[in-house]
């Protein structure tokens, strides 16, 4: 398997001899460096398990997200959605749609990497991207707090 993203290449082979052959061929044609086992790629931290599998985690990305959007982890959240939130009321103040879309987009990226547990909540919140309100932003922050409190999950 060969994965390419801009100038990063990830290779995976069943046999180490195949890996060595591929690296040798690549070095003959391109100026490359073999950095060894993968540790991180595209915001995903990669850990090899004792049984030869891989565990993906986005803990660093989650911490950066909390900092970027200035979401304080003061309140512990144990579920991706808060019960009883009135998302369909129009009397909540409007907020900056660009900010809201950035926050939701960051959450969507997490759902595709390592956090399918937030898919339903993020999908619902994404549906308010055209006319986001303060109540919606509070729910996005709730999801972020949940992620922070469960950032060690993979």
CSV table of C-alpha atoms in Angstrom, one decimal, residues 18-93:
chain,number,residue,atom,x,y,z
A,18,UNK,CA,9.2,-5.7,-0.3
A,19,UNK,CA,9.5,-2.5,1.8
A,20,UNK,CA,13.3,-2.4,1.3
A,21,UNK,CA,13.0,-3.0,-2.4
A,22,UNK,CA,10.5,-0.1,-2.7
A,23,UNK,CA,12.6,2.3,-0.7
A,24,UNK,CA,15.7,1.4,-2.8
A,25,UNK,CA,13.8,2.1,-6.1
A,26,UNK,CA,12.4,5.4,-4.8
A,27,UNK,CA,15.9,6.5,-3.6
A,28,UNK,CA,17.3,5.8,-7.0
A,29,UNK,CA,14.8,8.1,-8.6
A,30,UNK,CA,14.0,10.7,-6.0
A,31,UNK,CA,15.7,12.5,-3.1
A,32,UNK,CA,13.9,10.9,-0.2
A,33,UNK,CA,14.5,10.1,3.4
A,34,UNK,CA,13.1,7.0,5.2
A,35,UNK,CA,11.8,8.3,8.5
A,36,UNK,CA,11.0,4.8,9.9
A,37,UNK,CA,7.7,3.8,11.4
A,38,UNK,CA,4.9,6.3,11.0
A,39,UNK,CA,4.1,8.4,14.1
A,40,UNK,CA,1.9,11.1,12.8
A,41,UNK,CA,0.2,12.1,9.5
A,42,UNK,CA,-2.4,14.7,8.7
A,43,UNK,CA,-3.2,15.3,12.3
A,44,UNK,CA,-3.5,11.6,13.1
A,45,UNK,CA,-1.2,10.1,15.7
A,46,UNK,CA,-0.4,6.5,14.8
A,47,UNK,CA,0.6,4.0,17.4
A,48,UNK,CA,1.6,0.4,16.6
A,49,UNK,CA,-0.1,-2.2,18.9
A,50,UNK,CA,1.8,-5.2,20.3
A,51,UNK,CA,-0.2,-7.5,18.0
A,52,UNK,CA,1.0,-5.7,14.9
A,53,UNK,CA,-2.1,-3.5,14.3
A,54,UNK,CA,-2.3,0.3,14.4
A,55,UNK,CA,-4.2,2.6,16.7
A,56,UNK,CA,-5.2,6.1,15.5
A,57,UNK,CA,-5.7,9.1,17.8
A,58,UNK,CA,-6.2,12.8,17.2
A,59,UNK,CA,-5.4,14.0,20.7
A,60,UNK,CA,-3.0,16.8,19.6
A,61,UNK,CA,-5.5,18.0,17.0
A,62,UNK,CA,-8.3,18.2,19.7
A,63,UNK,CA,-6.1,20.2,22.1
A,64,UNK,CA,-5.2,22.6,19.3
A,65,UNK,CA,-8.8,23.0,18.3
A,66,UNK,CA,-9.8,23.9,21.9
A,67,UNK,CA,-7.1,26.5,21.9
A,68,UNK,CA,-7.9,27.9,18.5
A,69,UNK,CA,-11.6,28.5,19.3
A,70,UNK,CA,-10.9,29.5,22.9
A,71,UNK,CA,-13.2,26.8,24.3
A,72,UNK,CA,-12.5,26.3,27.9
A,73,UNK,CA,-12.8,22.7,29.2
A,74,UNK,CA,-14.3,23.9,32.5
A,75,UNK,CA,-17.5,21.7,32.3
A,76,UNK,CA,-17.1,18.0,31.8
A,77,UNK,CA,-19.2,16.6,29.0
A,78,UNK,CA,-19.8,12.9,28.8
A,79,UNK,CA,-22.0,12.8,25.6
A,80,UNK,CA,-21.5,14.4,22.2
A,81,UNK,CA,-24.9,16.1,22.5
A,82,UNK,CA,-26.5,17.8,25.4
A,83,UNK,CA,-30.0,16.7,26.2
A,84,UNK,CA,-32.8,19.2,25.9
A,85,UNK,CA,-31.0,21.7,23.7
A,86,UNK,CA,-33.5,23.8,21.7
A,87,UNK,CA,-31.7,23.9,18.4
A,88,UNK,CA,-34.7,24.9,16.3
A,89,UNK,CA,-35.7,28.2,18.0
A,90,UNK,CA,-35.0,31.3,15.9
A,91,UNK,CA,-34.9,33.7,18.9
A,92,UNK,CA,-31.2,33.0,19.7
A,93,UNK,CA,-28.8,35.7,18.5
